Every structure is written in C-alpha cells, then in structure tokens.
GROMACS .gro file of C-alpha atoms in nm:
model
  401
    1MET     CA    1   4.241   1.117  -1.033
    2VAL     CA    2   4.052   0.947  -0.753
    3ALA     CA    3   4.232   0.943  -0.418
    4ALA     CA    4   4.332   0.602  -0.284
    5GLY     CA    5   4.127   0.650   0.033
    6THR     CA    6   3.815   0.744  -0.164
    7LEU     CA    7   3.863   0.449  -0.398
    8ALA     CA    8   3.900   0.211  -0.102
    9THR     CA    9   3.581   0.344   0.056
   10LEU     CA   10   3.390   0.304  -0.270
   11LEU     CA   11   3.522  -0.052  -0.301
   12VAL     CA   12   3.395  -0.138   0.047
   13ALA     CA   13   3.057   0.016  -0.041
   14ALA     CA   14   3.043  -0.193  -0.359
   15LEU     CA   15   3.124  -0.511  -0.164
   16ALA     CA   16   2.851  -0.426   0.087
   17SER     CA   17   2.610  -0.380  -0.204
   18LEU     CA   18   2.706  -0.718  -0.352
   19PHE     CA   19   2.654  -0.881  -0.011
   20MET     CA   20   2.309  -0.720   0.004
   21ALA     CA   21   2.232  -0.844  -0.348
   22TRP     CA   22   2.337  -1.195  -0.249
   23ALA     CA   23   2.116  -1.183   0.061
   24ILE     CA   24   1.819  -1.065  -0.147
   25GLY     CA   25   1.879  -1.332  -0.412
   26ALA     CA   26   1.898  -1.597  -0.142
   27GLY     CA   27   1.586  -1.457   0.025
   28SER     CA   28   1.295  -1.271  -0.130
   29SER     CA   29   1.371  -1.245  -0.502
   30GLY     CA   30   1.523  -1.592  -0.521
   31SER     CA   31   1.276  -1.785  -0.309
   32THR     CA   32   0.931  -1.638  -0.355
   33PRO     CA   33   0.862  -1.650  -0.733
   34PHE     CA   34   0.873  -2.028  -0.776
   35ALA     CA   35   0.763  -2.128  -0.424
   36PRO     CA   36   0.400  -2.189  -0.535
   37ALA     CA   37   0.517  -2.391  -0.837
   38VAL     CA   38   0.739  -2.605  -0.612
   39GLY     CA   39   0.450  -2.646  -0.371
   40ALA     CA   40   0.238  -2.774  -0.660
   41ASN     CA   41   0.515  -3.019  -0.763
   42ALA     CA   42   0.551  -2.851  -1.103
   43ILE     CA   43   0.927  -2.802  -1.065
   44SER     CA   44   1.201  -2.920  -0.831
   45VAL     CA   45   1.357  -2.694  -0.567
   46MET     CA   46   1.704  -2.691  -0.724
   47ARG     CA   47   1.578  -2.629  -1.077
   48ALA     CA   48   1.360  -2.346  -0.947
   49GLY     CA   49   1.663  -2.181  -0.785
   50LEU     CA   50   1.859  -2.208  -1.110
   51ILE     CA   51   1.587  -2.058  -1.330
   52VAL     CA   52   1.488  -1.782  -1.091
   53GLY     CA   53   1.848  -1.665  -1.075
   54VAL     CA   54   1.874  -1.618  -1.452
   55LEU     CA   55   1.535  -1.448  -1.483
   56GLY     CA   56   1.605  -1.226  -1.185
   57PHE     CA   57   1.928  -1.111  -1.347
   58LEU     CA   58   1.743  -1.021  -1.668
   59GLY     CA   59   1.477  -0.833  -1.473
   60ALA     CA   60   1.743  -0.639  -1.282
   61VAL     CA   61   1.911  -0.521  -1.602
   62LEU     CA   62   1.595  -0.448  -1.804
   63GLN     CA   63   1.366  -0.307  -1.535
   64GLY     CA   64   1.575  -0.215  -1.232
   65ALA     CA   65   1.631   0.157  -1.295
   66ASN     CA   66   1.312   0.299  -1.138
   67VAL     CA   67   1.340   0.141  -0.794
   68THR     CA   68   1.718   0.183  -0.790
   69GLU     CA   69   1.693   0.560  -0.837
   70ALA     CA   70   1.411   0.586  -0.583
   71VAL     CA   71   1.609   0.407  -0.312
   72GLY     CA   72   1.921   0.608  -0.387
   73ASN     CA   73   1.767   0.954  -0.413
   74ASP     CA   74   1.410   0.971  -0.284
   75LEU     CA   75   1.400   0.827   0.069
   76VAL     CA   76   1.552   1.133   0.241
   77VAL     CA   77   1.569   1.492   0.125
   78GLY     CA   78   1.829   1.761   0.180
   79VAL     CA   79   2.134   1.531   0.178
   80SER     CA   80   2.300   1.277  -0.049
   81ILE     CA   81   2.397   0.934   0.078
   82THR     CA   82   2.771   0.923   0.145
   83ALA     CA   83   2.995   0.622   0.099
   84THR     CA   84   3.009   0.562   0.475
   85ALA     CA   85   2.631   0.591   0.504
   86ALA     CA   86   2.584   0.347   0.214
   87ILE     CA   87   2.818   0.095   0.376
   88VAL     CA   88   2.647   0.119   0.715
   89GLY     CA   89   2.296   0.101   0.569
   90LEU     CA   90   2.369  -0.191   0.336
   91ILE     CA   91   2.552  -0.398   0.594
   92THR     CA   92   2.280  -0.337   0.853
   93ALA     CA   93   2.007  -0.449   0.614
   94ALA     CA   94   2.205  -0.741   0.470
   95VAL     CA   95   2.283  -0.887   0.812
   96LEU     CA   96   1.915  -0.876   0.911
   97VAL     CA   97   1.808  -1.038   0.582
   98ALA     CA   98   2.078  -1.304   0.609
   99ILE     CA   99   1.962  -1.389   0.962
  100GLY     CA  100   1.613  -1.440   0.822
  101VAL     CA  101   1.743  -1.664   0.544
  102PHE     CA  102   1.934  -1.893   0.779
  103ALA     CA  103   1.660  -1.892   1.044
  104GLY     CA  104   1.402  -1.996   0.783
  105TYR     CA  105   1.177  -1.690   0.825
  106PRO     CA  106   1.116  -1.452   0.533
  107ILE     CA  107   1.236  -1.111   0.650
  108ALA     CA  108   1.079  -0.842   0.430
  109THR     CA  109   1.376  -0.707   0.235
  110ALA     CA  110   1.202  -0.388   0.126
  111PHE     CA  111   1.112  -0.307   0.487
  112THR     CA  112   1.466  -0.375   0.603
  113VAL     CA  113   1.652  -0.181   0.332
  114THR     CA  114   1.409   0.110   0.343
  115GLY     CA  115   1.442   0.134   0.720
  116ALA     CA  116   1.821   0.117   0.709
  117VAL     CA  117   1.857   0.378   0.432
  118VAL     CA  118   1.613   0.615   0.603
  119GLY     CA  119   1.798   0.562   0.932
  120VAL     CA  120   2.140   0.654   0.795
  121GLY     CA  121   1.990   0.938   0.591
  122LEU     CA  122   1.833   1.094   0.898
  123ALA     CA  123   2.158   1.045   1.090
  124LEU     CA  124   2.330   1.240   0.811
  125GLY     CA  125   2.100   1.532   0.882
  126GLY     CA  126   1.848   1.472   0.606
  127ASP     CA  127   1.475   1.534   0.633
  128PRO     CA  128   1.201   1.272   0.595
  129ALA     CA  129   1.058   1.242   0.243
  130TRP     CA  130   0.697   1.233   0.360
  131GLY     CA  131   0.548   1.227   0.010
  132LYS     CA  132   0.746   0.917  -0.088
  133TYR     CA  133   0.673   0.754   0.246
  134ARG     CA  134   0.299   0.792   0.186
  135GLU     CA  135   0.332   0.615  -0.150
  136ILE     CA  136   0.538   0.336   0.002
  137VAL     CA  137   0.315   0.280   0.304
  138ALA     CA  138   0.002   0.289   0.087
  139LEU     CA  139   0.137   0.007  -0.130
  140TRP     CA  140   0.266  -0.193   0.166
  141VAL     CA  141  -0.068  -0.173   0.347
  142ALA     CA  142  -0.275  -0.239   0.033
  143THR     CA  143  -0.069  -0.538  -0.083
  144PRO     CA  144  -0.207  -0.801   0.161
  145PHE     CA  145  -0.567  -0.697   0.097
  146VAL     CA  146  -0.545  -0.649  -0.280
  147GLY     CA  147  -0.319  -0.948  -0.345
  148GLY     CA  148  -0.505  -1.176  -0.106
  149SER     CA  149  -0.845  -1.074  -0.243
  150ILE     CA  150  -0.746  -1.127  -0.607
  151ALA     CA  151  -0.589  -1.463  -0.523
  152TYR     CA  152  -0.902  -1.566  -0.332
  153ALA     CA  153  -1.132  -1.465  -0.620
  154THR     CA  154  -0.911  -1.637  -0.878
  155ALA     CA  155  -0.891  -1.957  -0.678
  156ARG     CA  156  -1.269  -1.957  -0.635
  157LEU     CA  157  -1.310  -1.913  -1.011
  158LEU     CA  158  -1.080  -2.206  -1.083
  159ARG     CA  159  -1.268  -2.422  -0.831
  160ALA     CA  160  -1.612  -2.332  -0.971
  161GLU     CA  161  -1.769  -2.634  -1.142
  162ARG     CA  162  -1.974  -2.416  -1.380
  163VAL     CA  163  -1.656  -2.282  -1.545
  164PRO     CA  164  -1.437  -2.553  -1.706
  165GLU     CA  165  -1.068  -2.517  -1.630
  166ARG     CA  166  -0.981  -2.543  -1.998
  167VAL     CA  167  -1.174  -2.214  -2.040
  168ALA     CA  168  -1.089  -2.038  -1.712
  169VAL     CA  169  -0.713  -2.092  -1.723
  170PRO     CA  170  -0.664  -1.967  -2.084
  171THR     CA  171  -0.880  -1.663  -2.002
  172LEU     CA  172  -0.655  -1.581  -1.709
  173ALA     CA  173  -0.352  -1.636  -1.934
  174GLY     CA  174  -0.492  -1.380  -2.176
  175LEU     CA  175  -0.524  -1.123  -1.898
  176VAL     CA  176  -0.166  -1.191  -1.790
  177ALA     CA  177  -0.051  -1.155  -2.152
  178ALA     CA  178  -0.216  -0.813  -2.169
  179LEU     CA  179  -0.013  -0.709  -1.862
  180VAL     CA  180   0.307  -0.846  -2.014
  181ALA     CA  181   0.247  -0.648  -2.332
  182ASN     CA  182   0.233  -0.328  -2.131
  183ILE     CA  183   0.522  -0.355  -1.884
  184GLY     CA  184   0.813  -0.122  -1.948
  185PHE     CA  185   1.159  -0.226  -2.065
  186THR     CA  186   1.467  -0.006  -2.070
  187VAL     CA  187   1.592  -0.144  -2.401
  188LEU     CA  188   1.271  -0.052  -2.589
  189GLY     CA  189   1.266   0.318  -2.505
  190PRO     CA  190   1.494   0.616  -2.558
  191PRO     CA  191   1.776   0.669  -2.301
  192GLY     CA  192   1.631   0.702  -1.952
  193VAL     CA  193   1.279   0.600  -2.061
  194GLN     CA  194   1.111   0.259  -2.048
  195ARG     CA  195   0.870   0.147  -2.319
  196SER     CA  196   0.635  -0.152  -2.339
  197LEU     CA  197   0.613  -0.410  -2.616
  198ALA     CA  198   0.267  -0.283  -2.708
  199GLY     CA  199   0.390   0.075  -2.708
  200ALA     CA  200   0.691  -0.007  -2.926
  201VAL     CA  201   0.482  -0.192  -3.186
  202ALA     CA  202   0.208   0.072  -3.182
  203ALA     CA  203   0.470   0.344  -3.244
  204ALA     CA  204   0.551   0.178  -3.575
  205LEU     CA  205   0.184   0.178  -3.682
  206PRO     CA  206  -0.016   0.471  -3.822
  207ALA     CA  207  -0.132   0.692  -3.534
  208VAL     CA  208  -0.509   0.659  -3.483
  209GLY     CA  209  -0.666   0.774  -3.158
  210ILE     CA  210  -1.012   0.813  -3.008
  211ALA     CA  211  -1.069   1.016  -2.690
  212GLY     CA  212  -0.695   1.022  -2.631
  213VAL     CA  213  -0.662   0.642  -2.658
  214ASP     CA  214  -0.414   0.502  -2.912
  215LEU     CA  215  -0.606   0.239  -3.107
  216GLY     CA  216  -0.282   0.083  -3.228
  217TRP     CA  217  -0.178   0.020  -2.870
  218VAL     CA  218  -0.520  -0.131  -2.791
  219ALA     CA  219  -0.506  -0.355  -3.098
  220VAL     CA  220  -0.158  -0.485  -3.017
  221THR     CA  221  -0.256  -0.557  -2.655
  222VAL     CA  222  -0.574  -0.741  -2.753
  223ALA     CA  223  -0.397  -0.939  -3.027
  224PHE     CA  224  -0.122  -1.054  -2.790
  225SER     CA  225  -0.379  -1.148  -2.527
  226VAL     CA  226  -0.593  -1.350  -2.768
  227ILE     CA  227  -0.296  -1.533  -2.922
  228VAL     CA  228  -0.169  -1.644  -2.580
  229ALA     CA  229  -0.518  -1.747  -2.462
  230LEU     CA  230  -0.585  -1.953  -2.775
  231ALA     CA  231  -0.242  -2.119  -2.758
  232LEU     CA  232  -0.300  -2.229  -2.399
  233PHE     CA  233  -0.657  -2.338  -2.476
  234ARG     CA  234  -0.522  -2.566  -2.748
  235ASP     CA  235  -0.255  -2.700  -2.512
  236MET     CA  236  -0.511  -2.774  -2.240
  237THR     CA  237  -0.747  -2.939  -2.488
  238ILE     CA  238  -0.472  -3.189  -2.568
  239ASP     CA  239  -0.353  -3.238  -2.208
  240GLU     CA  240  -0.521  -3.027  -1.940
  241ALA     CA  241  -0.273  -3.104  -1.664
  242ARG     CA  242   0.028  -3.030  -1.884
  243GLY     CA  243  -0.116  -2.699  -2.005
  244GLN     CA  244  -0.196  -2.593  -1.651
  245ARG     CA  245   0.154  -2.683  -1.536
  246ARG     CA  246   0.316  -2.488  -1.820
  247PHE     CA  247   0.109  -2.179  -1.739
  248LEU     CA  248   0.211  -2.208  -1.376
  249LEU     CA  249   0.580  -2.222  -1.470
  250VAL     CA  250   0.545  -1.921  -1.702
  251LEU     CA  251   0.381  -1.728  -1.418
  252GLY     CA  252   0.669  -1.818  -1.188
  253GLY     CA  253   0.913  -1.694  -1.451
  254LEU     CA  254   0.728  -1.363  -1.487
  255VAL     CA  255   0.729  -1.311  -1.111
  256ALA     CA  256   1.101  -1.397  -1.097
  257PHE     CA  257   1.172  -1.142  -1.370
  258SER     CA  258   0.966  -0.881  -1.183
  259ALA     CA  259   1.149  -0.964  -0.861
  260GLY     CA  260   1.481  -0.884  -1.023
  261GLY     CA  261   1.350  -0.552  -1.154
  262SER     CA  262   1.228  -0.450  -0.810
  263GLN     CA  263   1.472  -0.604  -0.566
  264VAL     CA  264   1.798  -0.505  -0.735
  265GLY     CA  265   1.725  -0.144  -0.643
  266LEU     CA  266   1.730  -0.237  -0.277
  267ALA     CA  267   2.088  -0.361  -0.312
  268ILE     CA  268   2.244  -0.100  -0.539
  269GLY     CA  269   2.022   0.204  -0.481
  270PRO     CA  270   2.245   0.352  -0.209
  271LEU     CA  271   2.538   0.345  -0.455
  272VAL     CA  272   2.365   0.571  -0.710
  273PRO     CA  273   2.468   0.903  -0.547
  274LEU     CA  274   2.827   0.773  -0.521
  275LEU     CA  275   2.875   0.645  -0.874
  276GLY     CA  276   2.662   0.855  -1.103
  277GLY     CA  277   2.525   1.160  -0.927
  278GLU     CA  278   2.637   1.518  -0.966
  279GLY     CA  279   2.974   1.567  -0.797
  280ALA     CA  280   3.036   1.193  -0.763
  281ASP     CA  281   3.401   1.091  -0.751
  282VAL     CA  282   3.344   0.807  -0.997
  283GLN     CA  283   3.105   0.816  -1.293
  284ILE     CA  284   2.971   0.471  -1.383
  285PRO     CA  285   2.669   0.419  -1.612
  286LEU     CA  286   2.359   0.296  -1.430
  287ILE     CA  287   2.333  -0.004  -1.662
  288ALA     CA  288   2.675  -0.125  -1.544
  289VAL     CA  289   2.565  -0.094  -1.181
  290LEU     CA  290   2.246  -0.285  -1.262
  291VAL     CA  291   2.448  -0.567  -1.418
  292GLY     CA  292   2.663  -0.590  -1.105
  293GLY     CA  293   2.357  -0.600  -0.881
  294GLY     CA  294   2.193  -0.859  -1.106
  295LEU     CA  295   2.497  -1.084  -1.079
  296GLY     CA  296   2.473  -1.058  -0.700
  297LEU     CA  297   2.107  -1.164  -0.714
  298LEU     CA  298   2.204  -1.451  -0.943
  299ALA     CA  299   2.469  -1.577  -0.701
  300GLY     CA  300   2.228  -1.557  -0.408
  301SER     CA  301   1.955  -1.743  -0.595
  302TRP     CA  302   2.189  -2.025  -0.689
  303THR     CA  303   2.352  -2.069  -0.351
  304GLY     CA  304   2.099  -1.969  -0.084
  305ALA     CA  305   1.747  -1.965  -0.229
  306PRO     CA  306   1.659  -2.339  -0.219
  307ARG     CA  307   1.624  -2.331   0.161
  308MET     CA  308   1.371  -2.049   0.153
  309ILE     CA  309   1.188  -2.194  -0.149
  310LYS     CA  310   1.129  -2.510   0.051
  311ALA     CA  311   1.015  -2.312   0.357
  312LEU     CA  312   0.760  -2.109   0.161
  313ALA     CA  313   0.636  -2.398  -0.049
  314GLN     CA  314   0.589  -2.646   0.234
  315ASP     CA  315   0.543  -2.447   0.554
  316TYR     CA  316   0.287  -2.188   0.450
  317SER     CA  317   0.035  -2.386   0.249
  318SER     CA  318  -0.010  -2.716   0.074
  319LEU     CA  319  -0.058  -2.579  -0.275
  320GLY     CA  320  -0.204  -2.739  -0.583
  321PRO     CA  321  -0.173  -2.601  -0.937
  322ARG     CA  322  -0.496  -2.399  -0.919
  323ARG     CA  323  -0.411  -2.228  -0.592
  324SER     CA  324  -0.057  -2.166  -0.715
  325ILE     CA  325  -0.186  -1.996  -1.030
  326ALA     CA  326  -0.421  -1.788  -0.815
  327ALA     CA  327  -0.127  -1.679  -0.596
  328LEU     CA  328   0.110  -1.586  -0.879
  329ILE     CA  329  -0.125  -1.374  -1.093
  330PRO     CA  330  -0.174  -1.093  -0.834
  331SER     CA  331   0.192  -1.124  -0.735
  332PHE     CA  332   0.302  -1.043  -1.089
  333ALA     CA  333   0.053  -0.754  -1.121
  334ILE     CA  334   0.150  -0.591  -0.789
  335ALA     CA  335   0.521  -0.634  -0.857
  336GLN     CA  336   0.497  -0.461  -1.193
  337THR     CA  337   0.293  -0.178  -1.042
  338ALA     CA  338   0.567  -0.123  -0.785
  339VAL     CA  339   0.836  -0.127  -1.055
  340ALA     CA  340   0.646   0.123  -1.269
  341PHE     CA  341   0.609   0.370  -0.982
  342GLY     CA  342   0.958   0.314  -0.840
  343ILE     CA  343   0.836   0.188  -0.502
  344PRO     CA  344   1.043  -0.068  -0.309
  345VAL     CA  345   0.814  -0.361  -0.232
  346SER     CA  346   0.853  -0.681  -0.036
  347PHE     CA  347   0.812  -0.994  -0.244
  348ASN     CA  348   0.771  -1.200   0.070
  349GLU     CA  349   0.470  -0.987   0.161
  350ILE     CA  350   0.325  -1.017  -0.191
  351ILE     CA  351   0.364  -1.393  -0.225
  352VAL     CA  352   0.270  -1.484   0.132
  353SER     CA  353  -0.045  -1.269   0.115
  354ALA     CA  354  -0.145  -1.429  -0.215
  355ILE     CA  355  -0.078  -1.779  -0.082
  356ILE     CA  356  -0.303  -1.708   0.215
  357GLY     CA  357  -0.580  -1.574  -0.011
  358SER     CA  358  -0.570  -1.876  -0.239
  359GLY     CA  359  -0.556  -2.104   0.065
  360TYR     CA  360  -0.870  -1.959   0.220
  361ALA     CA  361  -1.054  -2.017  -0.107
  362ALA     CA  362  -1.010  -2.385  -0.024
  363GLY     CA  363  -1.140  -2.339   0.328
  364GLY     CA  364  -0.807  -2.237   0.478
  365ALA     CA  365  -0.659  -2.581   0.434
  366GLY     CA  366  -0.286  -2.595   0.489
  367VAL     CA  367  -0.249  -2.232   0.598
  368SER     CA  368  -0.048  -2.199   0.918
  369THR     CA  369  -0.196  -1.914   1.123
  370ARG     CA  370   0.089  -1.934   1.373
  371LYS     CA  371   0.350  -1.907   1.098
  372MET     CA  372   0.163  -1.611   0.947
  373ALA     CA  373   0.157  -1.427   1.279
  374TYR     CA  374   0.532  -1.471   1.326
  375THR     CA  375   0.593  -1.353   0.971
  376VAL     CA  376   0.390  -1.033   1.012
  377LEU     CA  377   0.573  -0.954   1.336
  378ALA     CA  378   0.904  -1.015   1.156
  379TRP     CA  379   0.803  -0.768   0.883
  380ILE     CA  380   0.710  -0.492   1.126
  381GLY     CA  381   1.008  -0.559   1.349
  382SER     CA  382   1.252  -0.560   1.058
  383LEU     CA  383   1.147  -0.208   0.953
  384ALA     CA  384   1.175  -0.062   1.302
  385LEU     CA  385   1.493  -0.252   1.386
  386ALA     CA  386   1.666  -0.160   1.060
  387LEU     CA  387   1.578   0.209   1.101
  388GLY     CA  388   1.704   0.218   1.459
  389LEU     CA  389   2.019   0.017   1.391
  390GLY     CA  390   2.098   0.216   1.076
  391TYR     CA  391   2.069   0.545   1.261
  392GLY     CA  392   2.261   0.424   1.567
  393ALA     CA  393   2.534   0.249   1.370
  394PHE     CA  394   2.602   0.555   1.155
  395VAL     CA  395   2.617   0.782   1.459
  396ALA     CA  396   2.859   0.540   1.626
  397VAL     CA  397   3.079   0.515   1.315
  398GLY     CA  398   3.076   0.893   1.279
  399ALA     CA  399   3.192   0.934   1.638
  400VAL     CA  400   3.486   0.698   1.579
  401VAL     CA  401   3.583   0.821   1.234
   0.00000   0.00000   0.00000
C-alpha cells in the first residue's frame, strides 16, 4: 500500500512532467518540424500544429524509450532521481522553456532539461556521468556543422541547372526512404528491443549473408527506396510542383514523428526511477508513461505551437520548397541518430542550423544574422541557467523540507 504522502508527491511529479511535455509540444517538438513547410506555403500554420501533434504522439509511443531511459538513469551516477528532485528539475526546465515560447525565442529544450536534471542530480550527491556527457556534447557541437553542411549541399544540388528537379527530388526521396526502412520501432521487436521495418521483413526471409551483411536486409532497403523514388518521379512528371510539395509535407511528418520519439524523454525521463525502477513505490509500465508524455506533447502542439511555427517560418529565413526540403532531410537523419543512441537533442538547434545552411546556398538571402546570434546565446544560456537553477532550487527546497 502506497502512503498518502508518497502518492501525493508522485502526483505532483506527474503534473510537473505533463507541464514539461506541454511546454515541449508548444515549443521545439511542436514548432520545428513543419516550420520549413509553412515557410514554403505548403501548409497553413494551424493545420501544421494539428498534424504535428498527432505524429509527435505516435513517435513518443513508438520510439520514445531510448531517450526516456537515458534522461532518467544516465545523466548522473551514484544516485537515483527522487520525487522531489524530479519535481524541481522539471518545473525549472518547463518554466524556462515556457518563457521562450511566449517570448518568441526558441529555447533549446534538450539543453534546458539536461542542465536541470544534472543540476538536481549533483545536488542530490550524485557524480557527473562524464562518458554520457561526452556523447551528448559531441552531438550538440556536431549538429550545426553536419546539419548545416548537408542542407547547404542538398540545396545546391536542387538549384543546379544540370540536374532536373524531377530527377534530383525523387533521388533524395529514395535516400530518405532507405533511412525510414531502418529506423527502430518498439512494436516490431521483442520486449525492450526496437526493430526496423527492413529488419522485420528480412527476419522472415531465408538468411543469406556475405561478409557479415544480411542480404535480405539490403534487398528490402533497396526495394523500399526504389519504390518510393519511382512513385515520386511519376508524381513529379505529372505535376512537378505538386510532387515537390507532397515530398516536403512527408518530410515534415517524418521530422514530427522523430521529434516525438526524442523530446518525450525530456519530459518523462525523470519519472522513470520513480515509476518503474528497482525499489520504486509504484510500478507502471514504460509504455503507459510514454502514452502520458505523448498526450502532453499533443496538447502543447495544439495549443501553443502555432506561435513558434510562425516565428521559425517567417523570422529565420524566407524559405521556398527546395530550401525547405534541404533543411528537413538532415533534420530527420540527425534526429533518428539521436533517438537510436538515446541522446537528448535539441530540435530547435537541428532545424535552425539546417535552415541557415539551406539559406546560405541561396546566397544567405532571408537569413537573419542578428536573430541567429540571439538564438545561440539563448541555447548556451539555457544550459548554464537550468543547471544552476536546478542545483540551487533543490538545495533550497531541501533546506526547507
């Protein structure tokens, strides 16, 4: 029987987690995926908010386990996050993210939540998880350069007169399809293991391998890629603008799905030690926690995301369909890499970097250098501020309680 006081504390922690999920849905995961598509006039702001909420929910449930467990268990060593620490960390991060949403500046959610959780964890007496920090920092530092470079190269390819768009765009769609075929889903693997579509189909085929490579997996990946490329080529042959617009919307949907899989862990990760870990007072399956976090993202996307979608789409760059496609392809690839390795990543950083890269491919037109500078400072400041406030707030609460 769970004591009333413990149950009340867990309830407050759950409410703090839902508030964090709402703030994330209203901010990074709800605003960034379709911002390029809105900027290219492929979809309206309100419709983008509606669709991104549904896809983010699905991503949270089907792909959210890796990042959730990393945030809950891997950011500090030697201690487990307590209910009080989870409440302090989540509220600290959520308030900072909410301020960013209402101020119109994209606060990096991953920076903020990571800083707050590390801050309360250290205040609890835990030790820094240096190995995990190196992984996180490596991805954070690489994201602007990798994402921006790929977006720049893709935009240049789409602008090249020697390569017709009806050939270049379907080729890019085939590459994206190959990535989709190999991203992991919880429902396709055994309990606790994610499996890709290509892996699931290949497992049903006769096992044939060369040099350790499963030829069935290769065949399924190539077949899926070719089918998607040919379908889009046919669509663009009939109506080039319509085919390009459809591909752009599919890319936005894939990024929205990936955002849910990554960002939900930032909201519910601190609850993992409380609800499912060894010695926890309440045992709740992780899938149920993921559903709750996904619903929080959904609510945030529907109620708060349109403001940030408009800010990203209109303030950062005047995007056309080609530059939007160039921005979303690396965004999807980086997001799925982060999900696979269980690394919390900022979708604002991913999308903004890709938008800048695609913008410079057009000579830098429409890119606001001043806005970029403020955004980078907000990212760095949010990490340091969240860490300091999380640590200080938990010490202060501990002194009172």
